[in-house]
C-alpha atoms as an extended CHARMM CRD file, in Angstrom:
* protein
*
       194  EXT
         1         1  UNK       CA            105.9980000000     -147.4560000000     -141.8400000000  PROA      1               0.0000000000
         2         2  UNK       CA            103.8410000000     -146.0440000000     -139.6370000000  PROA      2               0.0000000000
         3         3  UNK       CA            101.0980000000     -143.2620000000     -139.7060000000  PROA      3               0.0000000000
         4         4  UNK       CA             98.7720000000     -141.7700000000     -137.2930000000  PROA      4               0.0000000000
         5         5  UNK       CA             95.5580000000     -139.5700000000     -137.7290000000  PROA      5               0.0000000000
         6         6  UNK       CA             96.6280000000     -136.4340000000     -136.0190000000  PROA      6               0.0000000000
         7         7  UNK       CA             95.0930000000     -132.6210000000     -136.0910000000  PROA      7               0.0000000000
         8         8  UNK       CA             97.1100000000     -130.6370000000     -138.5910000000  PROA      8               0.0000000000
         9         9  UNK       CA             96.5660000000     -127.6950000000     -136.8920000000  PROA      9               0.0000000000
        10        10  UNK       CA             99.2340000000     -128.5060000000     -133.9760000000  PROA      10              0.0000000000
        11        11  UNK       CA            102.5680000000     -129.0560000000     -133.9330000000  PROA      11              0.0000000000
        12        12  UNK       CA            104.0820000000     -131.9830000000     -131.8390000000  PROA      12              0.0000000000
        13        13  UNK       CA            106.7120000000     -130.5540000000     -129.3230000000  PROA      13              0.0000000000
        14        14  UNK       CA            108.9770000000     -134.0230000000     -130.4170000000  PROA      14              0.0000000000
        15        15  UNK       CA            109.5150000000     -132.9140000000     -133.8920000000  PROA      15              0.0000000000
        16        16  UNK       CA            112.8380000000     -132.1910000000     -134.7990000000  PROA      16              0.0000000000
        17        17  UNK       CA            114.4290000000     -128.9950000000     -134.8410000000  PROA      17              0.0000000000
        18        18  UNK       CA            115.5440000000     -127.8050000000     -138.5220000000  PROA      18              0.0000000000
        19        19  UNK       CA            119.5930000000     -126.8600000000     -139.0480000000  PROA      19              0.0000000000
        20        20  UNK       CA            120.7380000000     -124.3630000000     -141.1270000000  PROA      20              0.0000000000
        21        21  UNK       CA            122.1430000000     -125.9800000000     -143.8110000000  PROA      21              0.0000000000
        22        22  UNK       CA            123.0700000000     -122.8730000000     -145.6320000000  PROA      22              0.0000000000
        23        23  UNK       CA            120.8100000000     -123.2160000000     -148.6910000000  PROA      23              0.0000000000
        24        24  UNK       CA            119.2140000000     -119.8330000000     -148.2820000000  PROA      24              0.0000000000
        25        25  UNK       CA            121.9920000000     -117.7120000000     -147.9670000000  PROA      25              0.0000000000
        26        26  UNK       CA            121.9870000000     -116.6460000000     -151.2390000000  PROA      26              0.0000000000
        27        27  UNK       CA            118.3870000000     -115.2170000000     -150.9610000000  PROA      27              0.0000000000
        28        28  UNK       CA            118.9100000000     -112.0230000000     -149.1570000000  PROA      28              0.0000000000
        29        29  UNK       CA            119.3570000000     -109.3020000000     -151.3790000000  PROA      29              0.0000000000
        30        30  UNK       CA            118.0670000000     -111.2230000000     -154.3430000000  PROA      30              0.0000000000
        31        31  UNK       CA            115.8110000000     -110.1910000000     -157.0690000000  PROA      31              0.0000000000
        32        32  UNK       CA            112.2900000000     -111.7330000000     -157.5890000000  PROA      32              0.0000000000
        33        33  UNK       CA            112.5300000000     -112.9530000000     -161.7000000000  PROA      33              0.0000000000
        34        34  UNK       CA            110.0170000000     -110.2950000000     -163.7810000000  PROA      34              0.0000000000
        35        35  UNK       CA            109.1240000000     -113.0870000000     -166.0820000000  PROA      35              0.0000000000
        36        36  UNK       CA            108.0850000000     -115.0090000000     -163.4330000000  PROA      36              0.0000000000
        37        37  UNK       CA            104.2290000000     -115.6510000000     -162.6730000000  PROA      37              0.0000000000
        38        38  UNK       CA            102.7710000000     -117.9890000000     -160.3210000000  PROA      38              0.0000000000
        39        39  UNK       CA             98.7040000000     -118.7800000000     -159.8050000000  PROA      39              0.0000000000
        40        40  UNK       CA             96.4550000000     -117.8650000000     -156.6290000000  PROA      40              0.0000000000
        41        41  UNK       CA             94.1430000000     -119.4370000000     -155.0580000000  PROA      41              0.0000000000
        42        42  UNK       CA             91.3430000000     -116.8170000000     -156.7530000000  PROA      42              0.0000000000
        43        43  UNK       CA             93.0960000000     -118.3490000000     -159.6610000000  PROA      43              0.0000000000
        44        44  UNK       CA             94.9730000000     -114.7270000000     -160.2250000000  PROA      44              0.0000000000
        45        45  UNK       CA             98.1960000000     -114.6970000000     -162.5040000000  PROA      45              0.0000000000
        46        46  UNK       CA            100.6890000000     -113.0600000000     -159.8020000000  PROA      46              0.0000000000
        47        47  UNK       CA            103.7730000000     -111.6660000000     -160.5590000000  PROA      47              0.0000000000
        48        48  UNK       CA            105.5390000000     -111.2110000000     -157.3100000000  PROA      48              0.0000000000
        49        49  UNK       CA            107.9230000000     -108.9130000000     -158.6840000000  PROA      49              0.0000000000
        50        50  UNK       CA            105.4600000000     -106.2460000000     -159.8880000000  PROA      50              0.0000000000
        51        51  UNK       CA            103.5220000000     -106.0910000000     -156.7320000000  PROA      51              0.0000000000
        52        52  UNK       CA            103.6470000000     -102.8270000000     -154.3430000000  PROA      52              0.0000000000
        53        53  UNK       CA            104.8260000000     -102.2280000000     -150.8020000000  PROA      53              0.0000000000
        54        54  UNK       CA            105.8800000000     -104.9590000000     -148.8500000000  PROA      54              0.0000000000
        55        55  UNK       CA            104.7770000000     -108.8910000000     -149.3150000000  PROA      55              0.0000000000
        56        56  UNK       CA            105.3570000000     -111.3400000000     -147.2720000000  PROA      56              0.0000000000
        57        57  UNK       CA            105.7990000000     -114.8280000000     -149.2450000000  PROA      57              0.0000000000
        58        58  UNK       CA            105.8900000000     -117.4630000000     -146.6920000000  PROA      58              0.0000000000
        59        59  UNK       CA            106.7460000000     -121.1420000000     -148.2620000000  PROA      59              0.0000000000
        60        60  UNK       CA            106.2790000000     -124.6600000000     -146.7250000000  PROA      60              0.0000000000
        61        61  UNK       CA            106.2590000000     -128.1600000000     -148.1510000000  PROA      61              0.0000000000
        62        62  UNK       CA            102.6860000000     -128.5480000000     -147.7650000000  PROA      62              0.0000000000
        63        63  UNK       CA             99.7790000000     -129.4700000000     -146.3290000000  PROA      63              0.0000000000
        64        64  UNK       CA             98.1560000000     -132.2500000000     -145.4940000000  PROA      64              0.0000000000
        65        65  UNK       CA             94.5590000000     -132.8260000000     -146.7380000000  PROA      65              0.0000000000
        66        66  UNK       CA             91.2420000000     -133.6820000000     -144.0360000000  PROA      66              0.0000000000
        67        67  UNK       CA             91.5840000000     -137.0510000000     -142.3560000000  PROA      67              0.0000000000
        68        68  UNK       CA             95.4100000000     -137.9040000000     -144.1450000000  PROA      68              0.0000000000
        69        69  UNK       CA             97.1130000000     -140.1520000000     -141.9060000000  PROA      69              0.0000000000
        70        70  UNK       CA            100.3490000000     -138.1880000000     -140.8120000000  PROA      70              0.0000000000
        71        71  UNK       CA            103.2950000000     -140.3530000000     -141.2480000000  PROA      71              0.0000000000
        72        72  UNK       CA            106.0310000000     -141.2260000000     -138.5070000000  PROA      72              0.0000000000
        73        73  UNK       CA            108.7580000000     -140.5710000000     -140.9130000000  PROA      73              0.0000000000
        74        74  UNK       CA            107.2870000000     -137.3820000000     -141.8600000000  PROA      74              0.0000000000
        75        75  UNK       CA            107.4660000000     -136.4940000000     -138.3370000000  PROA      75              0.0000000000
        76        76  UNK       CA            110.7300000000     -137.2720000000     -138.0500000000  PROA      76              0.0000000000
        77        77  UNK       CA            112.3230000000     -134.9000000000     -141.1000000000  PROA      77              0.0000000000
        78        78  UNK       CA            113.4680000000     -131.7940000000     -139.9650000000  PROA      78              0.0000000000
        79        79  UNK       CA            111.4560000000     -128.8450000000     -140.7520000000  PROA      79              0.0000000000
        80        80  UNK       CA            108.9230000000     -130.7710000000     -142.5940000000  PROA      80              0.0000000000
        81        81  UNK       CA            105.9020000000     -131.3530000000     -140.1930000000  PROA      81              0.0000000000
        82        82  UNK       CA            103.9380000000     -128.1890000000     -139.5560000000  PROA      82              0.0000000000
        83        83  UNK       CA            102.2260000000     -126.6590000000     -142.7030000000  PROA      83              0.0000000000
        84        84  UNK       CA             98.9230000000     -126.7010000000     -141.4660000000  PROA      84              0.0000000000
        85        85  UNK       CA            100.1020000000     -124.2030000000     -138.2040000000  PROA      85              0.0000000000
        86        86  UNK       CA            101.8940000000     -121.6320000000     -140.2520000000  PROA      86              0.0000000000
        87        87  UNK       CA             98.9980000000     -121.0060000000     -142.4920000000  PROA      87              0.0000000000
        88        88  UNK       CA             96.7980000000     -120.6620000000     -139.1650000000  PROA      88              0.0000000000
        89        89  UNK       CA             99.4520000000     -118.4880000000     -137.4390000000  PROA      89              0.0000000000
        90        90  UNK       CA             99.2880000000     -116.4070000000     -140.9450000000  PROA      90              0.0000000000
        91        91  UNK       CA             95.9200000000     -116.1140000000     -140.5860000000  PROA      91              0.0000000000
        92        92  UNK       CA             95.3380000000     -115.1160000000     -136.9500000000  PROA      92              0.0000000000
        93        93  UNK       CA             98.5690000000     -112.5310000000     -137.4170000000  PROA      93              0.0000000000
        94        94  UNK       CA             97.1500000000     -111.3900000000     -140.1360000000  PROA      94              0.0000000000
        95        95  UNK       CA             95.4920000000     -108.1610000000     -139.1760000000  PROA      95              0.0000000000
        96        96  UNK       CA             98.9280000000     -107.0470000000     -136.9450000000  PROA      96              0.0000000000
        97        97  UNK       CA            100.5550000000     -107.9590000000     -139.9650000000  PROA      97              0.0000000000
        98        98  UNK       CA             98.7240000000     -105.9030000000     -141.9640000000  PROA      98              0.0000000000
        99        99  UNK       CA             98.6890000000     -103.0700000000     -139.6030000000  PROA      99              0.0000000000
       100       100  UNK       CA            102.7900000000     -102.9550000000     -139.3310000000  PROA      100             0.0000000000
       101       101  UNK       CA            102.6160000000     -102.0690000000     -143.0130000000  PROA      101             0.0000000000
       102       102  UNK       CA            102.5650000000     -105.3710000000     -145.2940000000  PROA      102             0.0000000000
       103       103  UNK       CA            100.4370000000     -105.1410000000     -147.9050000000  PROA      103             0.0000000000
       104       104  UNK       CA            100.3370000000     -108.6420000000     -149.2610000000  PROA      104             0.0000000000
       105       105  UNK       CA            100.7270000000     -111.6770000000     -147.5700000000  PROA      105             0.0000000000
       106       106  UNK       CA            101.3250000000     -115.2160000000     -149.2920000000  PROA      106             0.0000000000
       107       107  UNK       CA            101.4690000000     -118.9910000000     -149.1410000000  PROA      107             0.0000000000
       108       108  UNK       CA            103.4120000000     -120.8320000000     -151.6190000000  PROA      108             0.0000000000
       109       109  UNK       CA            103.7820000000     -124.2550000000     -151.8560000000  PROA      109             0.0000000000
       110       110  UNK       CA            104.1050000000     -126.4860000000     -154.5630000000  PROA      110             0.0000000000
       111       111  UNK       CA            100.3990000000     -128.4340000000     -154.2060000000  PROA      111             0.0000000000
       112       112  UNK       CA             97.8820000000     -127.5780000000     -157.5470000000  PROA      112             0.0000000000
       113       113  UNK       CA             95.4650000000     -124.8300000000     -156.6890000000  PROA      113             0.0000000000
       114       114  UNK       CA             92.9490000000     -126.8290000000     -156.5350000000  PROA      114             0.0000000000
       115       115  UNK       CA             94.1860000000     -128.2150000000     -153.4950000000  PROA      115             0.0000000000
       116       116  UNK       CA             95.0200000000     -124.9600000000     -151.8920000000  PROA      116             0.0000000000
       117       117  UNK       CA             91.7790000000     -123.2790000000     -152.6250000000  PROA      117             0.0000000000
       118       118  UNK       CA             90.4210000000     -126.1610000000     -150.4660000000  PROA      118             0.0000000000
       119       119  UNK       CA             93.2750000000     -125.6020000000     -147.7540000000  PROA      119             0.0000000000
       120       120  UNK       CA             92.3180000000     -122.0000000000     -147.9360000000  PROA      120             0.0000000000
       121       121  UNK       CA             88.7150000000     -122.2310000000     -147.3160000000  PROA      121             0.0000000000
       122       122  UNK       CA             89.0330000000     -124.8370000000     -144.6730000000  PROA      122             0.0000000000
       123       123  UNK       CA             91.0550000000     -122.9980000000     -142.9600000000  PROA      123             0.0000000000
       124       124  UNK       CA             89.3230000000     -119.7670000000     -143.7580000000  PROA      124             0.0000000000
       125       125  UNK       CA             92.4550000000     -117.8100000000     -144.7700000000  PROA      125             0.0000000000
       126       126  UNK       CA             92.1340000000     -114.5220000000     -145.6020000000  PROA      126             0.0000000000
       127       127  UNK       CA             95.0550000000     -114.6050000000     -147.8970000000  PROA      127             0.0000000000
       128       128  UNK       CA             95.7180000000     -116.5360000000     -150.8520000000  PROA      128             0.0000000000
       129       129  UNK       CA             98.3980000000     -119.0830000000     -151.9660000000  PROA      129             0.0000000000
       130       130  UNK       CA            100.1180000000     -119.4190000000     -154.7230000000  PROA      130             0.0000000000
       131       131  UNK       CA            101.0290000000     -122.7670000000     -156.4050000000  PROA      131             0.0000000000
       132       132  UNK       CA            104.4400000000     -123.4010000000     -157.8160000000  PROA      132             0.0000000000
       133       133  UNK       CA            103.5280000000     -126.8260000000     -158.6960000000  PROA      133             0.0000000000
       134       134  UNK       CA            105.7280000000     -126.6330000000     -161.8410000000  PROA      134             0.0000000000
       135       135  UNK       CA            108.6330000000     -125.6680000000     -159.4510000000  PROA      135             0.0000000000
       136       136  UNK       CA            109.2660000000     -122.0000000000     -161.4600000000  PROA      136             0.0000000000
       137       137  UNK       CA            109.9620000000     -119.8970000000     -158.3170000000  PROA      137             0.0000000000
       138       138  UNK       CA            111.9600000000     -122.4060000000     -156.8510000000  PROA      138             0.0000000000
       139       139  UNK       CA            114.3750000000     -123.0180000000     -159.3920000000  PROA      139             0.0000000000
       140       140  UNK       CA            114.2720000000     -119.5820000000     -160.3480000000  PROA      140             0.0000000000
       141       141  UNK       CA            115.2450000000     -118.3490000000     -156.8650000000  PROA      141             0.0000000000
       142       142  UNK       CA            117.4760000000     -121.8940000000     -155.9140000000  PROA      142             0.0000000000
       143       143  UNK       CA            115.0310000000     -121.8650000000     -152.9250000000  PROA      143             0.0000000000
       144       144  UNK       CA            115.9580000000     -124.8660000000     -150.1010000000  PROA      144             0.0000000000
       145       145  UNK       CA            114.3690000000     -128.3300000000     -151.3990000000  PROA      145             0.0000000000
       146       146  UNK       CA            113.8360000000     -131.7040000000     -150.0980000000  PROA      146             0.0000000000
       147       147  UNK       CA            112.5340000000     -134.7200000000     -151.5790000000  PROA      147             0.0000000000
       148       148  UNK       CA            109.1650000000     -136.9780000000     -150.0350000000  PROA      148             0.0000000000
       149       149  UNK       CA            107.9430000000     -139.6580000000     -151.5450000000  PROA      149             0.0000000000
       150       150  UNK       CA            109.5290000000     -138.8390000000     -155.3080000000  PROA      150             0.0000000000
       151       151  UNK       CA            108.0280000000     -135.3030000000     -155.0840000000  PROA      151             0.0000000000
       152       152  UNK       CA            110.3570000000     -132.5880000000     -155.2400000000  PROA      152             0.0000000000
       153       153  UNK       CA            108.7570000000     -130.1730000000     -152.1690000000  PROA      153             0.0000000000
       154       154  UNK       CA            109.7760000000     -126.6440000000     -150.9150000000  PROA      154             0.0000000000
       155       155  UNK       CA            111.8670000000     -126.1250000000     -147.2100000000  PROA      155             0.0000000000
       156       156  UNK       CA            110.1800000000     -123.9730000000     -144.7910000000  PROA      156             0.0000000000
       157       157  UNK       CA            111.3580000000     -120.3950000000     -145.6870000000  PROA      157             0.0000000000
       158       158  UNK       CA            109.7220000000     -117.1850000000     -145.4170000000  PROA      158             0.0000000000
       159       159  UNK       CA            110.4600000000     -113.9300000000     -147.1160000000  PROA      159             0.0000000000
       160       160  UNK       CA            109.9360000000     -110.3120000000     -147.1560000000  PROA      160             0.0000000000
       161       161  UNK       CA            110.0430000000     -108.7260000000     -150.5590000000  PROA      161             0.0000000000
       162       162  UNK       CA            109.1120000000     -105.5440000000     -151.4390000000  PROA      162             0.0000000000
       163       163  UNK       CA            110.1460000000     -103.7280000000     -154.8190000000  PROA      163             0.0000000000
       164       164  UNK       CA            111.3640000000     -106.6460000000     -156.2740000000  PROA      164             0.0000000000
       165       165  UNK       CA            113.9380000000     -107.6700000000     -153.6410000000  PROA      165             0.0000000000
       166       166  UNK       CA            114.4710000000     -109.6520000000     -150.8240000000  PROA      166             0.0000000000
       167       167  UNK       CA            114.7640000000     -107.8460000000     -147.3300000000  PROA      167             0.0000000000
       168       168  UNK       CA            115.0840000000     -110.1950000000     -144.9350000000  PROA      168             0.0000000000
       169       169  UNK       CA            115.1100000000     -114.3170000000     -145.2300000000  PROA      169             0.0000000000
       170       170  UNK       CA            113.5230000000     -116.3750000000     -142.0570000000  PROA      170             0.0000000000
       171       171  UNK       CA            115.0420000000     -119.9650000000     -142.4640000000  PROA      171             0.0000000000
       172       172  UNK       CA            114.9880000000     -122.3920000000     -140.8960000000  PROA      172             0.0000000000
       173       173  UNK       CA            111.3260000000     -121.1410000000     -139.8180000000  PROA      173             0.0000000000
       174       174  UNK       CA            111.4030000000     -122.8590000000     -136.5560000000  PROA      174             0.0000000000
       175       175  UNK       CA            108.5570000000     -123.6530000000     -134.8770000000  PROA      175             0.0000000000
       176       176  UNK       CA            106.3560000000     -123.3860000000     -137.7080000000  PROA      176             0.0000000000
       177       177  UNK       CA            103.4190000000     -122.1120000000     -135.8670000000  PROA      177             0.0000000000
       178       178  UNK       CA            105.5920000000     -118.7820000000     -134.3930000000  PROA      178             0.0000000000
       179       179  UNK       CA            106.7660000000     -117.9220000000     -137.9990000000  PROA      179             0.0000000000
       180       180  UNK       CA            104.2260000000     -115.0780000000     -138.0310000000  PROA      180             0.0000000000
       181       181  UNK       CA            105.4920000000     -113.8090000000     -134.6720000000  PROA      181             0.0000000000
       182       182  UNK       CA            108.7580000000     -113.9310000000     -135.3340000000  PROA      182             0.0000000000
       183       183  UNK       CA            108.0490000000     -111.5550000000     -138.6460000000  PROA      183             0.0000000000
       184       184  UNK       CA            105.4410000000     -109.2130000000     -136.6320000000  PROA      184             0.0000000000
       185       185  UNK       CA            108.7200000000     -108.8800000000     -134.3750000000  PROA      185             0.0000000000
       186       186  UNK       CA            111.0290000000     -108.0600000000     -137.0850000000  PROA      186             0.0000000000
       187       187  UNK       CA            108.4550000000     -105.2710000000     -138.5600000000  PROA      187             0.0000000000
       188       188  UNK       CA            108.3260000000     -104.4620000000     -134.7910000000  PROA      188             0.0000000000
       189       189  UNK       CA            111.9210000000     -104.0810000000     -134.5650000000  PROA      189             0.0000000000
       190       190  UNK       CA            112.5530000000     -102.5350000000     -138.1180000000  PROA      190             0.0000000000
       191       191  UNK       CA            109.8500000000      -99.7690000000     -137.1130000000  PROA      191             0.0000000000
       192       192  UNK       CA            111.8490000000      -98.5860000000     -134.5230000000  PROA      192             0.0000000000
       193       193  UNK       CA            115.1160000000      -98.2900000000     -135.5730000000  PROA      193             0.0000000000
       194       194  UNK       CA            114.1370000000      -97.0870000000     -139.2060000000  PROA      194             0.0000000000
């Protein structure tokens, strides 16, 4: 097995491409579960569900902690290697994002807050993220899984939800670090024919 000390932050141009295997099909359309609550990174009960306007709830497996020797055969899975990226390309979409009319944006992955709150101020986020560490929202919602190591870990998906349901679904999210364009295009593109 082999690992290598890379910077999180950018995405190798070798790593695979993931396919659509069809496991998020079912998501557009959906409703978000009003029983369900999930914890932020200011350590905020959130209930998705309940919140106003338009969120955008972007998930990934997760990310990898300062100086944590990147694995080759992470690398090499499909859709896994990129975490770090997408949170940045959150972050420095964030104010267009906010302009085109979202009103929430959020991480989720399935990591302990504790971790995130350190991902988040390392990476000075100006969103928070939400820990499913107990895997609620993604068996609640059947969202797109994979297993590492004998941890059960979210697929790359991203969606926009506003009252309660799911308007559009972004998976695979491919390269991880254009997700945020690609959904400041769509709010481009849903601006001008609405």
């Amino acid at each position: 097995m082999t690992t290598m000390a890379l910077d999180h932050s950018q995405v190798p141009t070798t790593i695979p491409h993931p396919v659509d295997d069809g496991l998020a099909s079912h998501l557009l359309g959906s409703s978000i579960p009003t029983d369900l609550t999930l914890v932020s990174t200011q350590e905020i009960p959130i209930k998705l569900s309940e919140l106003p306007g338009l969120t955008i709830l972007f998930c990934y497996p997760r990310t990898g902690a300062p100086g944590e020797a990147v694995k080759e055969e992470w690398n090499k899975m499909p859709g896994a290697r990129g975490c770090t990226a997408e949170a940045g390309s959150y972050r420095d979409s964030f104010a267009s994002l906010k302009e085109l009319g979202v009103n929430t944006i959020y991480g989720l992955s399935v990591q302990d807050t504790a971790y995130q709150k350190e991902v988040k101020d390392r990476l000075r986020l100006p969103y928070d993220i939400l820990s499913d560490y107990k895997l609620e929202f993604v068996k609640a919602m059947k969202m797109p899984v994979f297993e590492w190591e004998g941890a059960t870990l979210a697929k790359r998906c991203t969606l926009a939800i506003k009252d309660s349901k799911v308007l559009h679904v972004w998976y695979p999210v491919f390269p991880p670090d254009e997700n945020a364009s690609q959904v400041v295009a769509w709010l481009k593109a849903t601006a001008q024919s609405g």
